[in-house]
PDB file of C-alpha atoms in Angstrom:
ATOM      1  CA  UNK A   1     -38.191 -10.472 -20.238  1.00  0.00           C
ATOM      2  CA  UNK A   2     -37.799 -13.452 -18.902  1.00  0.00           C
ATOM      3  CA  UNK A   3     -40.330 -15.847 -17.868  1.00  0.00           C
ATOM      4  CA  UNK A   4     -39.757 -19.129 -15.565  1.00  0.00           C
ATOM      5  CA  UNK A   5     -41.566 -21.489 -13.064  1.00  0.00           C
ATOM      6  CA  UNK A   6     -42.061 -25.193 -13.260  1.00  0.00           C
ATOM      7  CA  UNK A   7     -46.241 -25.219 -14.062  1.00  0.00           C
ATOM      8  CA  UNK A   8     -46.017 -24.994 -17.867  1.00  0.00           C
ATOM      9  CA  UNK A   9     -49.480 -24.648 -18.457  1.00  0.00           C
ATOM     10  CA  UNK A  10     -49.199 -21.637 -16.326  1.00  0.00           C
ATOM     11  CA  UNK A  11     -46.437 -19.845 -18.777  1.00  0.00           C
ATOM     12  CA  UNK A  12     -48.249 -20.537 -21.232  1.00  0.00           C
ATOM     13  CA  UNK A  13     -51.659 -18.882 -20.151  1.00  0.00           C
ATOM     14  CA  UNK A  14     -48.796 -15.812 -19.146  1.00  0.00           C
ATOM     15  CA  UNK A  15     -47.818 -15.598 -21.769  1.00  0.00           C
ATOM     16  CA  UNK A  16     -51.243 -15.665 -23.771  1.00  0.00           C
ATOM     17  CA  UNK A  17     -52.523 -13.249 -21.407  1.00  0.00           C
ATOM     18  CA  UNK A  18     -49.913 -10.573 -22.188  1.00  0.00           C
ATOM     19  CA  UNK A  19     -50.565 -11.365 -25.517  1.00  0.00           C
ATOM     20  CA  UNK A  20     -53.739  -9.975 -25.619  1.00  0.00           C
ATOM     21  CA  UNK A  21     -52.405  -6.863 -23.735  1.00  0.00           C
ATOM     22  CA  UNK A  22     -48.762  -6.446 -25.546  1.00  0.00           C
ATOM     23  CA  UNK A  23     -47.990  -7.093 -29.062  1.00  0.00           C
ATOM     24  CA  UNK A  24     -44.888  -9.618 -28.125  1.00  0.00           C
ATOM     25  CA  UNK A  25     -42.839 -12.614 -29.645  1.00  0.00           C
ATOM     26  CA  UNK A  26     -42.179 -15.932 -27.883  1.00  0.00           C
ATOM     27  CA  UNK A  27     -37.898 -16.459 -28.688  1.00  0.00           C
ATOM     28  CA  UNK A  28     -38.575 -19.730 -27.243  1.00  0.00           C
ATOM     29  CA  UNK A  29     -36.225 -21.850 -25.082  1.00  0.00           C
ATOM     30  CA  UNK A  30     -33.759 -18.850 -23.007  1.00  0.00           C
ATOM     31  CA  UNK A  31     -30.609 -19.138 -25.362  1.00  0.00           C
ATOM     32  CA  UNK A  32     -29.205 -15.157 -24.870  1.00  0.00           C
ATOM     33  CA  UNK A  33     -29.815 -12.354 -22.450  1.00  0.00           C
ATOM     34  CA  UNK A  34     -28.230  -9.441 -21.670  1.00  0.00           C
ATOM     35  CA  UNK A  35     -25.126 -10.520 -23.362  1.00  0.00           C
ATOM     36  CA  UNK A  36     -25.183 -13.784 -20.830  1.00  0.00           C
ATOM     37  CA  UNK A  37     -25.101 -17.369 -22.979  1.00  0.00           C
ATOM     38  CA  UNK A  38     -27.675 -20.487 -21.506  1.00  0.00           C
ATOM     39  CA  UNK A  39     -26.706 -23.520 -23.273  1.00  0.00           C
ATOM     40  CA  UNK A  40     -28.296 -27.738 -21.275  1.00  0.00           C
ATOM     41  CA  UNK A  41     -27.131 -30.355 -20.982  1.00  0.00           C
ATOM     42  CA  UNK A  42     -27.350 -33.737 -19.093  1.00  0.00           C
ATOM     43  CA  UNK A  43     -25.764 -31.910 -16.251  1.00  0.00           C
ATOM     44  CA  UNK A  44     -28.078 -28.180 -15.813  1.00  0.00           C
ATOM     45  CA  UNK A  45     -27.642 -24.943 -17.563  1.00  0.00           C
ATOM     46  CA  UNK A  46     -24.563 -23.568 -18.217  1.00  0.00           C
ATOM     47  CA  UNK A  47     -24.027 -19.709 -17.943  1.00  0.00           C
ATOM     48  CA  UNK A  48     -21.449 -17.987 -19.222  1.00  0.00           C
ATOM     49  CA  UNK A  49     -21.053 -14.644 -21.456  1.00  0.00           C
ATOM     50  CA  UNK A  50     -18.666 -16.284 -24.225  1.00  0.00           C
ATOM     51  CA  UNK A  51     -19.190 -13.425 -26.687  1.00  0.00           C
ATOM     52  CA  UNK A  52     -19.583 -10.744 -24.913  1.00  0.00           C
ATOM     53  CA  UNK A  53     -15.750 -11.519 -23.539  1.00  0.00           C
ATOM     54  CA  UNK A  54     -14.729 -11.966 -26.962  1.00  0.00           C
ATOM     55  CA  UNK A  55     -16.105  -8.608 -27.792  1.00  0.00           C
ATOM     56  CA  UNK A  56     -14.596  -7.254 -24.670  1.00  0.00           C
ATOM     57  CA  UNK A  57     -10.714  -8.476 -26.519  1.00  0.00           C
ATOM     58  CA  UNK A  58     -11.407  -7.751 -29.522  1.00  0.00           C
ATOM     59  CA  UNK A  59     -12.762  -3.770 -27.737  1.00  0.00           C
ATOM     60  CA  UNK A  60      -9.075  -4.190 -26.858  1.00  0.00           C
ATOM     61  CA  UNK A  61      -6.630  -4.791 -29.605  1.00  0.00           C
ATOM     62  CA  UNK A  62      -5.469  -7.809 -28.036  1.00  0.00           C
ATOM     63  CA  UNK A  63      -7.451 -10.844 -29.778  1.00  0.00           C
ATOM     64  CA  UNK A  64      -2.449 -11.171 -30.713  1.00  0.00           C
ATOM     65  CA  UNK A  65      -1.721 -11.390 -26.934  1.00  0.00           C
ATOM     66  CA  UNK A  66      -0.735 -14.384 -25.107  1.00  0.00           C
ATOM     67  CA  UNK A  67      -2.676 -15.073 -22.958  1.00  0.00           C
ATOM     68  CA  UNK A  68      -2.001 -14.366 -18.621  1.00  0.00           C
ATOM     69  CA  UNK A  69      -1.671 -17.971 -16.437  1.00  0.00           C
ATOM     70  CA  UNK A  70      -2.712 -15.760 -13.102  1.00  0.00           C
ATOM     71  CA  UNK A  71      -5.147 -12.366 -13.376  1.00  0.00           C
ATOM     72  CA  UNK A  72      -3.231 -10.573 -11.338  1.00  0.00           C
ATOM     73  CA  UNK A  73       0.685 -10.555 -11.042  1.00  0.00           C
ATOM     74  CA  UNK A  74       0.986 -12.123  -7.307  1.00  0.00           C
ATOM     75  CA  UNK A  75       4.108  -9.792  -6.716  1.00  0.00           C
ATOM     76  CA  UNK A  76       2.152  -7.020  -8.053  1.00  0.00           C
ATOM     77  CA  UNK A  77       1.856  -4.207  -5.253  1.00  0.00           C
ATOM     78  CA  UNK A  78      -1.008  -2.106  -6.892  1.00  0.00           C
ATOM     79  CA  UNK A  79      -1.220   1.811  -4.996  1.00  0.00           C
ATOM     80  CA  UNK A  80      -2.976   5.179  -5.949  1.00  0.00           C
ATOM     81  CA  UNK A  81       0.763   6.568  -3.991  1.00  0.00           C
ATOM     82  CA  UNK A  82       3.398   9.084  -5.674  1.00  0.00           C
ATOM     83  CA  UNK A  83       6.740   7.596  -3.996  1.00  0.00           C
ATOM     84  CA  UNK A  84       7.076   3.878  -2.200  1.00  0.00           C
ATOM     85  CA  UNK A  85       8.275   3.956   1.306  1.00  0.00           C
ATOM     86  CA  UNK A  86       9.151   0.366   1.147  1.00  0.00           C
ATOM     87  CA  UNK A  87      10.727   0.295  -1.517  1.00  0.00           C
ATOM     88  CA  UNK A  88      11.727   4.014  -2.005  1.00  0.00           C
ATOM     89  CA  UNK A  89      11.073   4.382  -5.515  1.00  0.00           C
ATOM     90  CA  UNK A  90       8.615   6.759  -7.366  1.00  0.00           C
ATOM     91  CA  UNK A  91       5.790   5.955  -8.982  1.00  0.00           C
ATOM     92  CA  UNK A  92       4.073   5.653 -12.619  1.00  0.00           C
ATOM     93  CA  UNK A  93       2.459   8.422 -14.508  1.00  0.00           C
ATOM     94  CA  UNK A  94      -1.418   9.223 -14.690  1.00  0.00           C
ATOM     95  CA  UNK A  95      -3.432   8.439 -17.212  1.00  0.00           C
ATOM     96  CA  UNK A  96      -4.317  11.174 -19.156  1.00  0.00           C
ATOM     97  CA  UNK A  97      -7.257   8.725 -20.895  1.00  0.00           C
ATOM     98  CA  UNK A  98      -9.232   7.651 -18.091  1.00  0.00           C
ATOM     99  CA  UNK A  99     -11.945   6.905 -19.437  1.00  0.00           C
ATOM    100  CA  UNK A 100     -10.252   3.688 -21.174  1.00  0.00           C
ATOM    101  CA  UNK A 101      -9.811   2.445 -17.779  1.00  0.00           C
ATOM    102  CA  UNK A 102     -13.492   3.328 -16.341  1.00  0.00           C
ATOM    103  CA  UNK A 103     -15.128   1.641 -19.990  1.00  0.00           C
ATOM    104  CA  UNK A 104     -13.231  -1.146 -19.227  1.00  0.00           C
ATOM    105  CA  UNK A 105     -13.440  -1.796 -14.993  1.00  0.00           C
ATOM    106  CA  UNK A 106     -17.611  -1.678 -15.725  1.00  0.00           C
ATOM    107  CA  UNK A 107     -16.720  -4.084 -18.533  1.00  0.00           C
ATOM    108  CA  UNK A 108     -15.047  -6.501 -15.701  1.00  0.00           C
ATOM    109  CA  UNK A 109     -17.331  -4.927 -13.555  1.00  0.00           C
ATOM    110  CA  UNK A 110     -20.494  -5.928 -15.528  1.00  0.00           C
ATOM    111  CA  UNK A 111     -18.466  -9.725 -16.476  1.00  0.00           C
ATOM    112  CA  UNK A 112     -18.292 -11.469 -12.803  1.00  0.00           C
ATOM    113  CA  UNK A 113     -21.873 -11.823 -13.627  1.00  0.00           C
ATOM    114  CA  UNK A 114     -19.797 -15.030 -14.468  1.00  0.00           C
ATOM    115  CA  UNK A 115     -16.340 -15.592 -14.105  1.00  0.00           C
ATOM    116  CA  UNK A 116     -16.244 -15.500 -10.207  1.00  0.00           C
ATOM    117  CA  UNK A 117     -12.739 -15.668 -10.299  1.00  0.00           C
ATOM    118  CA  UNK A 118     -11.604 -11.963 -11.150  1.00  0.00           C
ATOM    119  CA  UNK A 119     -13.893 -10.492  -8.057  1.00  0.00           C
ATOM    120  CA  UNK A 120     -10.536  -9.867  -6.274  1.00  0.00           C
ATOM    121  CA  UNK A 121      -9.194  -8.134  -9.364  1.00  0.00           C
ATOM    122  CA  UNK A 122     -11.563  -6.330 -10.135  1.00  0.00           C
ATOM    123  CA  UNK A 123     -12.676  -5.112  -6.666  1.00  0.00           C
ATOM    124  CA  UNK A 124      -9.009  -4.449  -6.513  1.00  0.00           C
ATOM    125  CA  UNK A 125      -8.584  -1.834  -9.535  1.00  0.00           C
ATOM    126  CA  UNK A 126     -12.131  -0.179  -8.864  1.00  0.00           C
ATOM    127  CA  UNK A 127     -10.014   0.999  -6.376  1.00  0.00           C
ATOM    128  CA  UNK A 128      -8.112   3.541  -8.597  1.00  0.00           C
ATOM    129  CA  UNK A 129     -10.988   4.998 -10.736  1.00  0.00           C
ATOM    130  CA  UNK A 130     -10.888   8.690 -10.363  1.00  0.00           C
ATOM    131  CA  UNK A 131      -6.501   8.829 -10.582  1.00  0.00           C
ATOM    132  CA  UNK A 132      -5.505   5.690 -12.601  1.00  0.00           C
ATOM    133  CA  UNK A 133      -2.026   4.933 -13.160  1.00  0.00           C
ATOM    134  CA  UNK A 134      -0.859   3.269 -16.307  1.00  0.00           C
ATOM    135  CA  UNK A 135       0.099  -0.039 -13.749  1.00  0.00           C
ATOM    136  CA  UNK A 136      -3.582   0.743 -12.900  1.00  0.00           C
ATOM    137  CA  UNK A 137      -3.772   0.044 -17.113  1.00  0.00           C
ATOM    138  CA  UNK A 138      -1.504  -2.736 -17.253  1.00  0.00           C
ATOM    139  CA  UNK A 139      -3.409  -4.924 -14.893  1.00  0.00           C
ATOM    140  CA  UNK A 140      -6.478  -4.716 -16.089  1.00  0.00           C
ATOM    141  CA  UNK A 141      -5.247  -5.312 -19.360  1.00  0.00           C
ATOM    142  CA  UNK A 142      -3.784  -8.423 -18.257  1.00  0.00           C
ATOM    143  CA  UNK A 143      -7.422  -9.184 -16.199  1.00  0.00           C
ATOM    144  CA  UNK A 144      -8.566  -9.349 -20.218  1.00  0.00           C
ATOM    145  CA  UNK A 145      -5.860 -11.536 -21.181  1.00  0.00           C
ATOM    146  CA  UNK A 146      -6.454 -13.646 -18.811  1.00  0.00           C
ATOM    147  CA  UNK A 147     -10.569 -14.223 -20.007  1.00  0.00           C
ATOM    148  CA  UNK A 148      -8.321 -14.856 -23.344  1.00  0.00           C
ATOM    149  CA  UNK A 149      -7.516 -17.931 -21.460  1.00  0.00           C
ATOM    150  CA  UNK A 150     -10.908 -19.420 -21.330  1.00  0.00           C
ATOM    151  CA  UNK A 151     -13.592 -16.622 -22.839  1.00  0.00           C
ATOM    152  CA  UNK A 152     -16.512 -19.528 -22.811  1.00  0.00           C
ATOM    153  CA  UNK A 153     -15.975 -20.181 -18.442  1.00  0.00           C
ATOM    154  CA  UNK A 154     -19.520 -19.963 -16.426  1.00  0.00           C
ATOM    155  CA  UNK A 155     -21.056 -21.227 -14.327  1.00  0.00           C
ATOM    156  CA  UNK A 156     -23.060 -24.731 -13.648  1.00  0.00           C
ATOM    157  CA  UNK A 157     -26.655 -24.497 -12.610  1.00  0.00           C
ATOM    158  CA  UNK A 158     -27.111 -27.904 -11.558  1.00  0.00           C
ATOM    159  CA  UNK A 159     -29.956 -30.566 -12.046  1.00  0.00           C
ATOM    160  CA  UNK A 160     -29.145 -32.224  -9.588  1.00  0.00           C
ATOM    161  CA  UNK A 161     -32.311 -30.964  -6.099  1.00  0.00           C
ATOM    162  CA  UNK A 162     -30.862 -30.640  -3.127  1.00  0.00           C
ATOM    163  CA  UNK A 163     -32.384 -28.774  -0.544  1.00  0.00           C
ATOM    164  CA  UNK A 164     -28.872 -28.008   1.264  1.00  0.00           C
ATOM    165  CA  UNK A 165     -27.331 -24.766   0.786  1.00  0.00           C
ATOM    166  CA  UNK A 166     -23.070 -23.825   2.148  1.00  0.00           C
ATOM    167  CA  UNK A 167     -20.741 -21.553   2.884  1.00  0.00           C
ATOM    168  CA  UNK A 168     -16.946 -20.514   2.981  1.00  0.00           C
ATOM    169  CA  UNK A 169     -15.378 -17.207   3.207  1.00  0.00           C
ATOM    170  CA  UNK A 170     -12.242 -16.375   3.672  1.00  0.00           C
ATOM    171  CA  UNK A 171     -10.191 -12.289   4.510  1.00  0.00           C
ATOM    172  CA  UNK A 172      -7.246 -11.348   3.605  1.00  0.00           C
ATOM    173  CA  UNK A 173      -4.912  -9.504   6.329  1.00  0.00           C
ATOM    174  CA  UNK A 174      -4.255  -6.879   5.402  1.00  0.00           C
ATOM    175  CA  UNK A 175      -3.688  -6.266   1.521  1.00  0.00           C
ATOM    176  CA  UNK A 176      -5.061  -2.756   0.679  1.00  0.00           C
ATOM    177  CA  UNK A 177      -1.382  -0.857   0.254  1.00  0.00           C
ATOM    178  CA  UNK A 178      -3.235   2.469   0.879  1.00  0.00           C
ATOM    179  CA  UNK A 179      -5.284   1.878   3.164  1.00  0.00           C
ATOM    180  CA  UNK A 180      -4.036  -0.828   5.304  1.00  0.00           C
ATOM    181  CA  UNK A 181      -7.660  -2.516   4.976  1.00  0.00           C
ATOM    182  CA  UNK A 182      -8.703  -6.079   5.137  1.00  0.00           C
ATOM    183  CA  UNK A 183     -10.351  -7.798   1.700  1.00  0.00           C
ATOM    184  CA  UNK A 184     -13.037  -9.873   2.363  1.00  0.00           C
ATOM    185  CA  UNK A 185     -14.394 -13.200  -0.271  1.00  0.00           C
ATOM    186  CA  UNK A 186     -16.585 -15.478   0.283  1.00  0.00           C
ATOM    187  CA  UNK A 187     -19.463 -17.990  -1.636  1.00  0.00           C
ATOM    188  CA  UNK A 188     -22.497 -19.451  -1.379  1.00  0.00           C
ATOM    189  CA  UNK A 189     -23.604 -22.838  -3.073  1.00  0.00           C
ATOM    190  CA  UNK A 190     -27.385 -24.627  -3.407  1.00  0.00           C
ATOM    191  CA  UNK A 191     -25.698 -28.024  -3.624  1.00  0.00           C
ATOM    192  CA  UNK A 192     -23.822 -28.376  -7.123  1.00  0.00           C
ATOM    193  CA  UNK A 193     -24.532 -24.863  -8.139  1.00  0.00           C
ATOM    194  CA  UNK A 194     -23.022 -22.135  -7.535  1.00  0.00           C
ATOM    195  CA  UNK A 195     -25.375 -19.597  -6.433  1.00  0.00           C
ATOM    196  CA  UNK A 196     -23.560 -16.380  -4.555  1.00  0.00           C
ATOM    197  CA  UNK A 197     -19.699 -14.776  -4.163  1.00  0.00           C
ATOM    198  CA  UNK A 198     -18.131 -11.355  -3.882  1.00  0.00           C
ATOM    199  CA  UNK A 199     -14.332 -10.128  -3.462  1.00  0.00           C
ATOM    200  CA  UNK A 200     -14.939  -6.512  -1.505  1.00  0.00           C
ATOM    201  CA  UNK A 201     -12.800  -4.556   0.434  1.00  0.00           C
ATOM    202  CA  UNK A 202     -13.950  -4.587   4.427  1.00  0.00           C
ATOM    203  CA  UNK A 203     -15.160  -0.874   5.733  1.00  0.00           C
ATOM    204  CA  UNK A 204     -12.396  -0.749   9.074  1.00  0.00           C
ATOM    205  CA  UNK A 205      -9.677  -1.732  10.025  1.00  0.00           C
ATOM    206  CA  UNK A 206      -8.538  -5.198  11.558  1.00  0.00           C
ATOM    207  CA  UNK A 207      -5.822  -5.294  14.526  1.00  0.00           C
ATOM    208  CA  UNK A 208      -5.180  -9.200  14.034  1.00  0.00           C
ATOM    209  CA  UNK A 209      -5.712 -12.102  11.106  1.00  0.00           C
ATOM    210  CA  UNK A 210      -8.808 -13.550  13.064  1.00  0.00           C
ATOM    211  CA  UNK A 211     -10.593 -10.432  13.532  1.00  0.00           C
ATOM    212  CA  UNK A 212     -11.060  -9.771  10.176  1.00  0.00           C
ATOM    213  CA  UNK A 213     -11.398 -13.633   9.774  1.00  0.00           C
ATOM    214  CA  UNK A 214     -14.631 -13.162  11.700  1.00  0.00           C
ATOM    215  CA  UNK A 215     -16.034 -10.425  10.197  1.00  0.00           C
ATOM    216  CA  UNK A 216     -15.473 -11.796   6.796  1.00  0.00           C
ATOM    217  CA  UNK A 217     -17.833 -14.252   8.212  1.00  0.00           C
ATOM    218  CA  UNK A 218     -20.207 -12.190   9.719  1.00  0.00           C
ATOM    219  CA  UNK A 219     -20.201 -10.488   6.619  1.00  0.00           C
ATOM    220  CA  UNK A 220     -20.975 -14.626   4.949  1.00  0.00           C
ATOM    221  CA  UNK A 221     -24.052 -15.589   8.365  1.00  0.00           C
ATOM    222  CA  UNK A 222     -25.846 -11.160   6.242  1.00  0.00           C
ATOM    223  CA  UNK A 223     -25.477 -13.062   3.213  1.00  0.00           C
ATOM    224  CA  UNK A 224     -27.138 -15.895   3.757  1.00  0.00           C
ATOM    225  CA  UNK A 225     -29.403 -14.804   5.731  1.00  0.00           C
ATOM    226  CA  UNK A 226     -30.626 -12.757   1.866  1.00  0.00           C
ATOM    227  CA  UNK A 227     -31.131 -15.456   0.105  1.00  0.00           C
ATOM    228  CA  UNK A 228     -32.650 -18.033   2.798  1.00  0.00           C
ATOM    229  CA  UNK A 229     -35.304 -15.826   2.926  1.00  0.00           C
ATOM    230  CA  UNK A 230     -35.286 -14.943  -0.419  1.00  0.00           C
ATOM    231  CA  UNK A 231     -35.441 -19.409  -0.410  1.00  0.00           C
ATOM    232  CA  UNK A 232     -38.379 -18.660   1.363  1.00  0.00           C
ATOM    233  CA  UNK A 233     -40.363 -16.402  -0.927  1.00  0.00           C
ATOM    234  CA  UNK A 234     -40.360 -18.444  -3.214  1.00  0.00           C
ATOM    235  CA  UNK A 235     -41.025 -21.918  -1.459  1.00  0.00           C
ATOM    236  CA  UNK A 236     -37.996 -23.560  -1.889  1.00  0.00           C
ATOM    237  CA  UNK A 237     -37.319 -25.611   1.404  1.00  0.00           C
ATOM    238  CA  UNK A 238     -33.555 -24.559   2.868  1.00  0.00           C
ATOM    239  CA  UNK A 239     -32.130 -27.898   5.408  1.00  0.00           C
ATOM    240  CA  UNK A 240     -30.924 -25.901   8.239  1.00  0.00           C
ATOM    241  CA  UNK A 241     -28.501 -24.868   9.876  1.00  0.00           C
ATOM    242  CA  UNK A 242     -25.823 -23.732   6.810  1.00  0.00           C
ATOM    243  CA  UNK A 243     -23.105 -24.836   7.246  1.00  0.00           C
ATOM    244  CA  UNK A 244     -19.976 -22.051   7.230  1.00  0.00           C
ATOM    245  CA  UNK A 245     -16.267 -23.153   6.572  1.00  0.00           C
ATOM    246  CA  UNK A 246     -13.704 -21.293   7.868  1.00  0.00           C
ATOM    247  CA  UNK A 247      -9.955 -21.599   7.776  1.00  0.00           C
ATOM    248  CA  UNK A 248      -9.281 -19.236  10.648  1.00  0.00           C
ATOM    249  CA  UNK A 249      -9.178 -20.956  14.324  1.00  0.00           C
ATOM    250  CA  UNK A 250      -9.209 -18.435  15.921  1.00  0.00           C
ATOM    251  CA  UNK A 251     -12.031 -17.018  14.341  1.00  0.00           C
ATOM    252  CA  UNK A 252     -14.295 -20.688  15.033  1.00  0.00           C
ATOM    253  CA  UNK A 253     -13.768 -19.848  17.785  1.00  0.00           C
ATOM    254  CA  UNK A 254     -14.445 -16.129  18.944  1.00  0.00           C
ATOM    255  CA  UNK A 255     -17.645 -17.516  16.965  1.00  0.00           C
ATOM    256  CA  UNK A 256     -18.792 -20.581  19.534  1.00  0.00           C
ATOM    257  CA  UNK A 257     -18.004 -18.147  22.238  1.00  0.00           C
ATOM    258  CA  UNK A 258     -20.040 -15.388  22.200  1.00  0.00           C
ATOM    259  CA  UNK A 259     -19.259 -14.918  25.424  1.00  0.00           C
ATOM    260  CA  UNK A 260     -15.615 -14.346  24.707  1.00  0.00           C
ATOM    261  CA  UNK A 261     -14.864 -10.670  23.405  1.00  0.00           C
ATOM    262  CA  UNK A 262     -11.551 -11.075  22.808  1.00  0.00           C
ATOM    263  CA  UNK A 263     -10.075 -10.073  18.816  1.00  0.00           C
ATOM    264  CA  UNK A 264      -7.810 -12.957  18.948  1.00  0.00           C
ATOM    265  CA  UNK A 265      -3.782 -13.295  17.879  1.00  0.00           C
ATOM    266  CA  UNK A 266      -2.518 -12.867  15.363  1.00  0.00           C
ATOM    267  CA  UNK A 267      -2.532 -16.259  13.189  1.00  0.00           C
TER     268      UNK A 267
END
């Protein structure tokens, strides 16, 4: 159990009340919780999953393997098709041991709690849980080899007080070769601290890059609304409006002109 607050007296009173009702042991300042490690510095609190990552590398038997520089190969197109219409080449065989692949993806999903850099690769591989192929397993092991580069990489929760929030979003138009759906990616920062991030395939097919970018903005705005509501309940002031950054001029024009119902041209 974690007890957090800005009043040390109230925290101690809470511990005393719990001690009266239950047999508990006070472990002191937070250092390790559910596979996540916490360390303090002059800049703030650093949250990572180094021990969890090292155990994953060991379990996959690649402790001596060469680290990868990127989570996924840029030119590799992962698909569920038996036959590639574009290249005219038959796909690779399905895995006989599907559970090993499913366990690997489950462990990588938990690692995304402190590793935003692998979110895109993990969400891509999680689409093949029912019928994984050898290429999918190889791509999953590549992500583990990428983690081997910096197993202690994590999130810095800055101690600098801030009332400003900003968000960044982007979309990869038609990125999924199986469904031709686009992929949304966003992150939200509170001051210098990264507090929310996601990489997710969109629910519908976008007919232009402007449309996919606009959908990405809409998803990010929904997240911002939820976070600002949570901060309000916690009594934390947030300066409005929240700045949302997007690199699509067409999507920005649609967002700033509600009367414009066009989907925009390919950009």
